Amino acid sequence: MLDWSVIVHYSPFLLKGALLTLQISAVALVLGLAAGLVAALCILSRNPLLQWPARFYVWIVRATPLLVQLFLIYFGLPQFGMDFSPFWSGVLALALNTGAYNAETIRAGILAVPKGQIEAARSLGMGPSLTMRRIVLPQAVRMIIPPLGNNFVILIKDTSLVSTITLVELTLTAQRLIGSTYKPFEMYLMAALLYAVLTTTADFLLRQFEQRTLGVTP
Amino acid sequence: MIRLRDLRKRFGRVEVLQGIDLDVAAGEVLVLIGPSGSGKSTLLRCINHLEKPSGGEVWVAGEQVNRGDLSHRSLQRHLNRVRTHMGMVFQQFNLFPHKTVLENIVEAPLQVLGRPREEVEKSAEELLAKVGLSDKRDAYPGNLSGGQQQRVAIARALAMRPEVMLFDEVTSALDPELVGEVLKVMEDLAAEGMTMIVVTHEMGFAERVADRVVFMADGVIVEQGAPREIFSAPQEERTQRFLRDIL
């Protein structure tokens, strides 16, 4: 049924593609977390100069397709002299995208910390930034990790879209190998399997992290 | 020590505090009683600006707390500073769950006052001994009973060496058999001469420990006086009705 020889012979290429997928995911994850945290804090601040741009950012990114955002950056920005390499275009689009979803998650987590915690900190003379840093965020993290982990899994899968801008990650590798193998089913099946390995491993590691650092989740 | 002049607080259209005038002397133990909705918790929370007064003045240790003339940032710095003169204990304890008992107590002296760690930890251990919880120093709040948590909360507030302690119905959320241990700590504190404002339903405590009892209803002070006067011979009808209902 399946041509196993082809799968075995070409798996090194697919693994190389998967490695690039992992690299893109990792960089976009870190940048996306930073973007999400900044956006969340801006939306929560009283300052309209911070609030409204952040709200706009979250809205526009969640309202438009990731693919279009990607094309805007890779094909559109050069019109204004802003040329990013395929790698950085892809990472930027993915980071901004995951950042907007992270912003909502982080904001919800921060708001979920009981008001009494803030009151106690205030009554002890702790100002807003001290309270946020030492009392609110550490408690919010507990609530934020599961949905953020979810966003990371989605991010890994979303990296497949950068195959459209010449990045030879897992999806494009599979696509190109069809030219040599004439076995689209085997190639895409392997790609899918490798994505599954990546996302499931990420999920597992996240759960371990949750258990070890945060104690057993209730 | 504390001066309230024509203190008003409005929530939307509801006037929760309708012009309160109150003086509390240093070392005095003032107990606030009254039906729910009378404004007693709101009054307490206006003192350390957890609620922003809608009108009037709040003075603590010679400084006005509710300064409307300051910019947002300056106001925050001002509040951080004046709040170090006051310690507050809450009905829901509000201990920091991600920190141990000791860490809870040393947090503010370390972060806000910048005192050195060894000194702060030593004071914290003394405070823990004072509230009878030396053996719980490395425990997490989640592993303590309500009464123990509240005693830690008191120690945490005392760690800042405040001149005034504010108690907001601190035993109302406790199982009855745990109330006594917390009241005992408060009594000892009073005996040491701490200025205390206590909102409570514990009338026995009020009779034993208060220098003055203030009865509030519908946002005004109806009557105040020595505990014996208020409890045995209340002058106002509203006071009599309240005491009849609860005693």
Short mmCIF file of C-alpha atoms in Angstrom, two decimals:
data_model
loop_
_atom_site.label_atom_id
_atom_site.label_comp_id
_atom_site.label_asym_id
_atom_site.label_seq_id
_atom_site.Cartn_x
_atom_site.Cartn_y
_atom_site.Cartn_z
CA MET A 1 0.00 0.00 0.00
CA LEU A 2 2.45 2.64 1.21
CA ASP A 3 5.80 2.98 -0.47
CA TRP A 4 7.99 2.60 2.65
CA SER A 5 11.25 2.72 0.73
CA VAL A 6 10.46 6.22 -0.45
CA ILE A 7 9.52 7.28 3.06
CA VAL A 8 12.71 5.90 4.54
CA HIS A 9 14.94 7.28 1.80
CA TYR A 10 13.59 10.81 1.93
CA SER A 11 12.98 11.14 5.65
CA PRO A 12 16.29 13.00 6.29
CA PHE A 13 15.02 15.85 4.10
CA LEU A 14 11.73 15.91 5.92
CA LEU A 15 13.51 15.96 9.24
CA LYS A 16 15.61 18.89 8.05
CA GLY A 17 12.42 20.69 7.11
CA ALA A 18 10.98 19.89 10.51
CA LEU A 19 14.04 21.42 12.14
CA LEU A 20 13.42 24.70 10.37
CA THR A 21 9.78 24.51 11.42
CA LEU A 22 10.97 24.14 14.99
CA GLN A 23 13.34 27.09 14.71
CA ILE A 24 10.67 29.35 13.25
CA SER A 25 8.24 28.26 15.95
CA ALA A 26 10.70 28.87 18.75
CA VAL A 27 11.64 32.38 17.68
CA ALA A 28 8.03 33.33 16.93
CA LEU A 29 7.00 31.92 20.31
CA VAL A 30 9.40 34.11 22.28
CA LEU A 31 8.65 37.24 20.28
CA GLY A 32 4.94 36.48 20.39
CA LEU A 33 5.01 36.14 24.18
CA ALA A 34 6.74 39.48 24.50
CA ALA A 35 4.27 41.11 22.11
CA GLY A 36 1.34 39.58 23.96
CA LEU A 37 2.56 40.70 27.37
CA VAL A 38 3.24 44.25 26.21
CA ALA A 39 -0.13 44.47 24.46
CA ALA A 40 -1.96 43.05 27.50
CA LEU A 41 -0.33 45.54 29.87
CA CYS A 42 -1.07 48.39 27.47
CA ILE A 43 -4.73 47.44 27.25
CA LEU A 44 -4.91 47.20 31.04
CA SER A 45 -3.23 50.57 31.60
CA ARG A 46 -5.28 53.70 32.19
CA ASN A 47 -3.36 55.61 29.55
CA PRO A 48 -5.40 55.95 26.34
CA LEU A 49 -2.19 56.48 24.34
CA LEU A 50 -1.18 52.97 25.30
CA GLN A 51 -4.62 51.40 25.33
CA TRP A 52 -5.99 52.27 21.93
CA PRO A 53 -3.05 51.25 19.70
CA ALA A 54 -2.85 47.96 21.60
CA ARG A 55 -6.59 47.35 21.23
CA PHE A 56 -6.32 48.14 17.54
CA TYR A 57 -3.43 45.73 17.13
CA VAL A 58 -5.27 42.87 18.82
CA TRP A 59 -8.44 43.55 16.87
CA ILE A 60 -6.91 43.85 13.40
CA VAL A 61 -4.74 40.74 13.78
CA ARG A 62 -7.62 38.62 15.04
CA ALA A 63 -9.93 39.94 12.34
CA THR A 64 -7.74 39.05 9.36
CA PRO A 65 -6.29 35.80 8.00
CA LEU A 66 -2.74 34.91 8.96
CA LEU A 67 -1.92 34.19 5.33
CA VAL A 68 -2.91 37.70 4.29
CA GLN A 69 -0.87 39.15 7.17
CA LEU A 70 2.07 37.09 5.97
CA PHE A 71 1.73 38.34 2.38
CA LEU A 72 1.33 41.91 3.57
CA ILE A 73 4.69 41.68 5.29
CA TYR A 74 6.59 39.63 2.72
CA PHE A 75 5.16 41.05 -0.52
CA GLY A 76 3.67 44.33 0.61
CA LEU A 77 6.28 45.97 2.83
CA PRO A 78 9.03 46.03 0.18
CA GLN A 79 6.83 48.62 -1.55
CA PHE A 80 7.83 50.95 1.26
CA GLY A 81 11.45 49.93 1.19
CA MET A 82 11.09 47.49 4.10
CA ASP A 83 12.63 44.24 2.90
CA PHE A 84 12.62 41.35 5.32
CA SER A 85 14.13 37.97 4.48
CA PRO A 86 11.63 35.11 4.13
CA PHE A 87 12.68 33.82 7.53
CA TRP A 88 12.13 37.12 9.32
CA SER A 89 8.96 37.90 7.37
CA GLY A 90 7.58 34.57 8.46
CA VAL A 91 8.69 34.97 12.05
CA LEU A 92 7.34 38.51 12.24
CA ALA A 93 3.94 37.57 10.86
CA LEU A 94 3.69 34.56 13.15
CA ALA A 95 4.89 36.48 16.20
CA LEU A 96 2.44 39.33 15.66
CA ASN A 97 -0.33 36.83 15.06
CA THR A 98 0.28 34.69 18.13
CA GLY A 99 0.97 37.86 20.11
CA ALA A 100 -2.54 39.16 19.56
CA TYR A 101 -4.12 35.93 20.79
CA ASN A 102 -1.67 35.77 23.69
CA ALA A 103 -2.63 39.32 24.64
CA GLU A 104 -6.20 38.32 25.27
CA THR A 105 -5.17 35.25 27.26
CA ILE A 106 -2.68 37.18 29.38
CA ARG A 107 -5.16 39.97 30.01
CA ALA A 108 -7.80 37.50 31.14
CA GLY A 109 -5.29 35.79 33.43
CA ILE A 110 -4.26 39.05 35.06
CA LEU A 111 -7.88 40.07 35.58
CA ALA A 112 -8.63 36.70 37.12
CA VAL A 113 -6.28 37.33 40.04
CA PRO A 114 -8.56 38.19 42.99
CA LYS A 115 -8.93 41.89 43.65
CA GLY A 116 -8.12 41.28 47.30
CA GLN A 117 -4.53 40.47 46.35
CA ILE A 118 -4.07 43.91 44.85
CA GLU A 119 -5.77 45.55 47.83
CA ALA A 120 -3.50 43.74 50.25
CA ALA A 121 -0.42 44.78 48.29
CA ARG A 122 -1.63 48.39 48.09
CA SER A 123 -2.38 48.52 51.79
CA LEU A 124 1.22 47.48 52.43
CA GLY A 125 2.47 50.43 50.40
CA MET A 126 3.24 48.53 47.19
CA GLY A 127 2.72 50.58 44.03
CA PRO A 128 1.13 49.36 40.79
CA SER A 129 4.29 48.08 39.05
CA LEU A 130 5.63 46.37 42.17
CA THR A 131 2.24 44.75 42.74
CA MET A 132 2.04 43.61 39.12
CA ARG A 133 5.54 42.19 39.10
CA ARG A 134 5.60 40.39 42.43
CA ILE A 135 2.00 39.60 43.26
CA VAL A 136 -0.27 39.63 40.21
CA LEU A 137 1.83 38.21 37.38
CA PRO A 138 3.16 35.23 39.35
CA GLN A 139 -0.42 34.26 40.15
CA ALA A 140 -1.69 35.04 36.65
CA VAL A 141 0.96 32.76 35.14
CA ARG A 142 -0.70 29.77 36.75
CA MET A 143 -3.90 30.50 34.86
CA ILE A 144 -2.27 31.62 31.64
CA ILE A 145 -0.01 28.63 30.91
CA PRO A 146 -2.64 26.17 29.59
CA PRO A 147 -4.19 28.49 26.99
CA LEU A 148 -0.75 29.85 26.07
CA GLY A 149 0.40 26.30 25.52
CA ASN A 150 -2.56 25.85 23.25
CA ASN A 151 -1.54 28.92 21.30
CA PHE A 152 1.95 27.47 20.90
CA VAL A 153 0.58 24.27 19.39
CA ILE A 154 -1.47 26.35 16.97
CA LEU A 155 1.64 28.38 16.17
CA ILE A 156 3.59 25.28 15.22
CA LYS A 157 0.84 24.29 12.83
CA ASP A 158 0.58 27.84 11.45
CA THR A 159 4.24 27.76 10.43
CA SER A 160 3.14 25.62 7.50
CA LEU A 161 1.86 28.82 5.87
CA VAL A 162 5.37 30.19 5.44
CA SER A 163 5.84 27.49 2.84
CA THR A 164 4.18 30.02 0.55
CA ILE A 165 7.07 32.45 0.86
CA THR A 166 9.89 30.10 -0.12
CA LEU A 167 10.91 28.94 3.34
CA VAL A 168 11.90 25.30 3.03
CA GLU A 169 10.28 24.13 6.23
CA LEU A 170 8.40 20.88 6.64
CA THR A 171 5.44 21.59 4.35
CA LEU A 172 7.44 23.01 1.44
CA THR A 173 9.98 20.21 1.78
CA ALA A 174 7.20 17.65 1.42
CA GLN A 175 5.83 19.56 -1.56
CA ARG A 176 9.18 19.69 -3.32
CA LEU A 177 9.93 16.01 -2.68
CA ILE A 178 6.87 15.08 -4.71
CA GLY A 179 8.82 16.28 -7.73
CA SER A 180 11.39 13.53 -7.04
CA THR A 181 9.16 10.82 -5.63
CA TYR A 182 5.80 11.23 -7.36
CA LYS A 183 4.29 10.04 -4.08
CA PRO A 184 2.23 12.92 -2.69
CA PHE A 185 0.33 10.76 -0.21
CA GLU A 186 3.46 9.35 1.43
CA MET A 187 5.18 12.72 1.55
CA TYR A 188 2.26 14.64 3.04
CA LEU A 189 1.49 11.79 5.42
CA MET A 190 5.04 11.91 6.76
CA ALA A 191 4.84 15.66 7.05
CA ALA A 192 1.59 15.37 8.98
CA LEU A 193 3.14 12.79 11.26
CA LEU A 194 6.13 14.97 11.96
CA TYR A 195 3.84 17.90 12.79
CA ALA A 196 1.99 15.59 15.14
CA VAL A 197 5.24 14.65 16.84
CA LEU A 198 6.20 18.30 17.24
CA THR A 199 2.86 19.44 18.63
CA THR A 200 2.38 16.46 20.91
CA THR A 201 5.89 16.84 22.32
CA ALA A 202 5.27 20.54 22.92
CA ASP A 203 2.04 19.68 24.70
CA PHE A 204 3.74 17.06 26.83
CA LEU A 205 6.65 19.28 27.82
CA LEU A 206 4.20 22.01 28.74
CA ARG A 207 2.27 19.70 31.00
CA GLN A 208 5.52 18.63 32.67
CA PHE A 209 6.45 22.26 33.20
CA GLU A 210 3.04 22.94 34.69
CA GLN A 211 3.38 20.07 37.10
CA ARG A 212 6.95 20.73 38.16
CA THR A 213 7.01 24.49 38.58
CA LEU A 214 3.42 25.22 39.44
CA GLY A 215 2.55 22.12 41.37
CA VAL A 216 -0.30 19.85 40.39
CA THR A 217 -2.89 21.90 38.56
CA PRO A 218 -6.24 21.76 40.35
CA MET B 1 -3.79 60.46 64.80
CA ILE B 2 -6.74 60.12 62.43
CA ARG B 3 -9.08 62.92 61.43
CA LEU B 4 -12.07 62.57 59.16
CA ARG B 5 -13.82 65.75 58.11
CA ASP B 6 -17.15 65.62 56.29
CA LEU B 7 -16.14 62.38 54.61
CA ARG B 8 -18.43 61.48 51.74
CA LYS B 9 -18.50 58.52 49.38
CA ARG B 10 -20.83 57.96 46.51
CA PHE B 11 -21.12 54.82 44.41
CA GLY B 12 -23.05 55.89 41.34
CA ARG B 13 -26.09 57.54 42.84
CA VAL B 14 -25.91 55.85 46.21
CA GLU B 15 -24.42 58.01 48.98
CA VAL B 16 -22.75 55.41 51.15
CA LEU B 17 -21.04 57.93 53.42
CA GLN B 18 -22.96 61.13 54.09
CA GLY B 19 -20.56 63.43 55.81
CA ILE B 20 -18.57 61.69 58.53
CA ASP B 21 -16.65 63.64 61.17
CA LEU B 22 -14.45 61.48 63.33
CA ASP B 23 -11.29 61.81 65.38
CA VAL B 24 -9.19 58.93 66.61
CA ALA B 25 -6.45 59.60 69.12
CA ALA B 26 -3.13 57.79 69.23
CA GLY B 27 -3.41 54.58 71.21
CA GLU B 28 -7.18 54.58 71.02
CA VAL B 29 -9.12 51.46 70.11
CA LEU B 30 -12.22 52.42 68.16
CA VAL B 31 -14.80 49.81 67.26
CA LEU B 32 -17.26 50.50 64.45
CA ILE B 33 -20.55 48.64 64.57
CA GLY B 34 -23.69 48.86 62.52
CA PRO B 35 -25.97 47.02 60.11
CA SER B 36 -24.65 45.94 56.72
CA GLY B 37 -24.77 48.75 54.21
CA SER B 38 -24.16 51.30 56.95
CA GLY B 39 -20.87 52.33 55.36
CA LYS B 40 -18.51 51.12 58.07
CA SER B 41 -16.25 49.10 55.76
CA THR B 42 -16.31 51.90 53.21
CA LEU B 43 -15.26 54.34 55.91
CA LEU B 44 -12.34 52.12 56.86
CA ARG B 45 -11.27 51.71 53.25
CA CYS B 46 -11.40 55.48 52.69
CA ILE B 47 -8.83 55.92 55.44
CA ASN B 48 -6.13 54.16 53.45
CA HIS B 49 -7.62 55.23 50.14
CA LEU B 50 -8.61 51.82 48.93
CA GLU B 51 -11.81 53.72 48.25
CA LYS B 52 -11.40 57.22 46.90
CA PRO B 53 -13.54 59.64 48.92
CA SER B 54 -16.08 61.64 46.91
CA GLY B 55 -15.76 64.54 49.32
CA GLY B 56 -14.26 65.65 52.59
CA GLU B 57 -10.84 65.08 54.08
CA VAL B 58 -8.93 62.14 55.49
CA TRP B 59 -5.95 62.97 57.71
CA VAL B 60 -3.59 60.35 59.09
CA ALA B 61 -0.57 61.17 61.25
CA GLY B 62 -0.77 64.81 60.27
CA GLU B 63 -0.91 64.24 56.51
CA GLN B 64 -3.90 64.44 54.24
CA VAL B 65 -4.40 61.10 52.49
CA ASN B 66 -6.91 62.04 49.82
CA ARG B 67 -4.93 64.70 47.99
CA GLY B 68 -6.87 65.69 44.91
CA ASP B 69 -4.22 68.19 43.86
CA LEU B 70 -1.59 65.63 42.86
CA SER B 71 -0.94 64.17 39.42
CA HIS B 72 -1.68 60.49 39.01
CA ARG B 73 1.94 59.47 39.44
CA SER B 74 2.61 61.76 42.40
CA LEU B 75 -0.60 60.62 44.03
CA GLN B 76 0.51 57.01 43.73
CA ARG B 77 3.88 57.81 45.32
CA HIS B 78 2.10 59.79 48.05
CA LEU B 79 -0.31 56.93 48.76
CA ASN B 80 2.48 54.35 48.85
CA ARG B 81 4.16 56.46 51.49
CA VAL B 82 1.20 57.26 53.72
CA ARG B 83 -0.01 53.68 53.55
CA THR B 84 3.15 52.55 55.29
CA HIS B 85 1.78 54.30 58.39
CA MET B 86 -1.30 52.09 58.30
CA GLY B 87 -1.73 48.36 58.38
CA MET B 88 -4.90 46.70 57.15
CA VAL B 89 -6.28 43.25 57.81
CA PHE B 90 -9.03 41.96 55.53
CA GLN B 91 -12.01 39.70 55.98
CA GLN B 92 -10.67 37.34 53.30
CA PHE B 93 -7.09 37.41 54.68
CA ASN B 94 -5.63 38.09 51.19
CA LEU B 95 -2.34 36.36 51.92
CA PHE B 96 -0.12 35.89 48.87
CA PRO B 97 -0.67 32.22 48.01
CA HIS B 98 2.50 31.80 45.99
CA LYS B 99 4.70 32.82 48.92
CA THR B 100 5.42 31.11 52.23
CA VAL B 101 4.25 32.59 55.51
CA LEU B 102 7.66 34.14 56.13
CA GLU B 103 7.90 35.46 52.58
CA ASN B 104 4.46 37.04 52.98
CA ILE B 105 5.60 38.92 56.05
CA VAL B 106 8.96 40.11 54.70
CA GLU B 107 7.71 41.05 51.23
CA ALA B 108 6.67 44.64 51.90
CA PRO B 109 9.47 45.61 54.33
CA LEU B 110 11.96 44.31 51.77
CA GLN B 111 10.41 45.68 48.60
CA VAL B 112 8.82 48.89 49.85
CA LEU B 113 11.08 49.96 52.71
CA GLY B 114 14.26 48.39 51.37
CA ARG B 115 15.31 47.12 54.78
CA PRO B 116 18.09 44.47 54.79
CA ARG B 117 16.99 40.87 54.63
CA GLU B 118 18.53 39.53 57.85
CA GLU B 119 16.97 42.33 59.87
CA VAL B 120 13.59 41.86 58.22
CA GLU B 121 13.59 38.08 58.64
CA LYS B 122 14.49 38.42 62.30
CA SER B 123 11.61 40.85 62.90
CA ALA B 124 9.31 38.57 60.97
CA GLU B 125 10.17 35.62 63.18
CA GLU B 126 9.50 37.75 66.26
CA LEU B 127 6.11 38.72 64.85
CA LEU B 128 5.32 35.11 64.08
CA ALA B 129 6.16 34.19 67.66
CA LYS B 130 3.93 36.99 68.83
CA VAL B 131 0.93 35.62 66.92
CA GLY B 132 1.81 32.08 67.97
CA LEU B 133 2.84 30.66 64.59
CA SER B 134 6.60 30.23 64.74
CA ASP B 135 6.36 26.67 63.48
CA LYS B 136 4.51 27.74 60.33
CA ARG B 137 7.24 29.95 58.97
CA ASP B 138 7.82 27.89 55.82
CA ALA B 139 4.26 26.79 55.25
CA TYR B 140 2.10 28.06 52.41
CA PRO B 141 -1.15 29.89 53.17
CA GLY B 142 -3.12 27.15 51.45
CA ASN B 143 -2.02 24.73 54.17
CA LEU B 144 -3.21 26.88 57.07
CA SER B 145 -6.57 27.18 58.75
CA GLY B 146 -8.51 30.41 58.47
CA GLY B 147 -7.55 31.50 61.96
CA GLN B 148 -3.88 30.84 61.25
CA GLN B 149 -4.03 32.70 57.96
CA GLN B 150 -5.61 35.70 59.63
CA ARG B 151 -2.94 35.75 62.32
CA VAL B 152 -0.29 35.69 59.59
CA ALA B 153 -2.14 38.55 57.91
CA ILE B 154 -1.93 40.53 61.12
CA ALA B 155 1.79 39.80 61.40
CA ARG B 156 2.26 40.85 57.78
CA ALA B 157 0.56 44.19 58.43
CA LEU B 158 2.55 44.72 61.63
CA ALA B 159 5.83 44.05 59.82
CA MET B 160 5.63 47.52 58.31
CA ARG B 161 5.56 48.97 61.85
CA PRO B 162 2.43 51.02 61.22
CA GLU B 163 1.08 53.60 63.63
CA VAL B 164 -2.50 52.58 62.96
CA MET B 165 -4.08 49.18 62.35
CA LEU B 166 -7.32 48.87 60.41
CA PHE B 167 -9.37 45.70 60.85
CA ASP B 168 -12.17 45.05 58.34
CA GLU B 169 -14.47 42.37 59.79
CA VAL B 170 -11.47 40.11 60.22
CA THR B 171 -13.33 37.31 61.97
CA SER B 172 -16.49 37.28 59.87
CA ALA B 173 -15.16 34.65 57.48
CA LEU B 174 -13.86 32.34 60.19
CA ASP B 175 -15.38 29.23 61.68
CA PRO B 176 -16.59 30.13 65.19
CA GLU B 177 -13.98 28.07 67.02
CA LEU B 178 -11.17 29.94 65.21
CA VAL B 179 -12.43 33.41 66.04
CA GLY B 180 -11.00 33.42 69.54
CA GLU B 181 -7.37 33.00 68.53
CA VAL B 182 -7.55 36.02 66.25
CA LEU B 183 -9.37 38.20 68.79
CA LYS B 184 -6.72 37.29 71.36
CA VAL B 185 -3.97 38.65 69.09
CA MET B 186 -5.98 41.82 68.59
CA GLU B 187 -6.52 42.23 72.33
CA ASP B 188 -2.81 41.88 72.98
CA LEU B 189 -2.12 44.46 70.32
CA ALA B 190 -4.57 46.86 71.93
CA ALA B 191 -2.98 46.32 75.32
CA GLU B 192 0.36 47.32 73.84
CA GLY B 193 -1.10 50.68 72.89
CA MET B 194 -1.65 50.28 69.15
CA THR B 195 -4.11 52.69 67.57
CA MET B 196 -6.81 50.46 66.12
CA ILE B 197 -10.00 50.94 64.15
CA VAL B 198 -11.99 47.75 64.13
CA VAL B 199 -15.08 47.04 62.08
CA THR B 200 -16.67 44.00 63.62
CA HIS B 201 -19.77 42.14 64.71
CA GLU B 202 -18.02 40.72 67.76
CA MET B 203 -19.80 42.68 70.47
CA GLY B 204 -18.03 40.85 73.26
CA PHE B 205 -14.72 42.00 71.87
CA ALA B 206 -16.03 45.55 71.54
CA GLU B 207 -17.17 45.61 75.17
CA ARG B 208 -13.89 44.23 76.48
CA VAL B 209 -11.37 46.04 74.35
CA ALA B 210 -12.83 49.19 72.83
CA ASP B 211 -12.10 52.63 74.23
CA ARG B 212 -14.94 53.96 72.13
CA VAL B 213 -17.75 52.36 70.16
CA VAL B 214 -19.18 54.11 67.12
CA PHE B 215 -22.57 53.03 65.81
CA MET B 216 -23.20 53.78 62.13
CA ALA B 217 -26.29 53.40 60.01
CA ASP B 218 -27.22 54.61 56.52
CA GLY B 219 -23.94 56.42 56.03
CA VAL B 220 -23.93 58.52 59.19
CA ILE B 221 -22.63 58.17 62.72
CA VAL B 222 -25.75 57.74 64.81
CA GLU B 223 -24.17 57.48 68.22
CA GLN B 224 -20.79 56.98 69.85
CA GLY B 225 -19.41 56.58 73.32
CA ALA B 226 -17.75 54.27 75.80
CA PRO B 227 -18.74 50.61 75.34
CA ARG B 228 -20.68 50.49 78.57
CA GLU B 229 -22.78 53.49 77.54
CA ILE B 230 -23.54 52.21 74.10
CA PHE B 231 -24.33 48.65 75.04
CA SER B 232 -26.24 49.23 78.29
CA ALA B 233 -27.81 52.61 77.66
CA PRO B 234 -28.03 53.52 74.00
CA GLN B 235 -29.62 56.91 73.52
CA GLU B 236 -30.82 56.70 69.93
CA GLU B 237 -33.72 54.57 68.82
CA ARG B 238 -31.79 53.30 65.80
CA THR B 239 -29.00 52.08 68.05
CA GLN B 240 -31.45 50.37 70.37
CA ARG B 241 -33.08 48.62 67.44
CA PHE B 242 -29.74 47.36 66.12
CA LEU B 243 -28.57 46.09 69.50
CA ARG B 244 -31.90 44.39 70.07
CA ASP B 245 -31.60 42.59 66.77
CA ILE B 246 -28.13 41.25 67.33
CA LEU B 247 -27.79 40.70 71.04
#
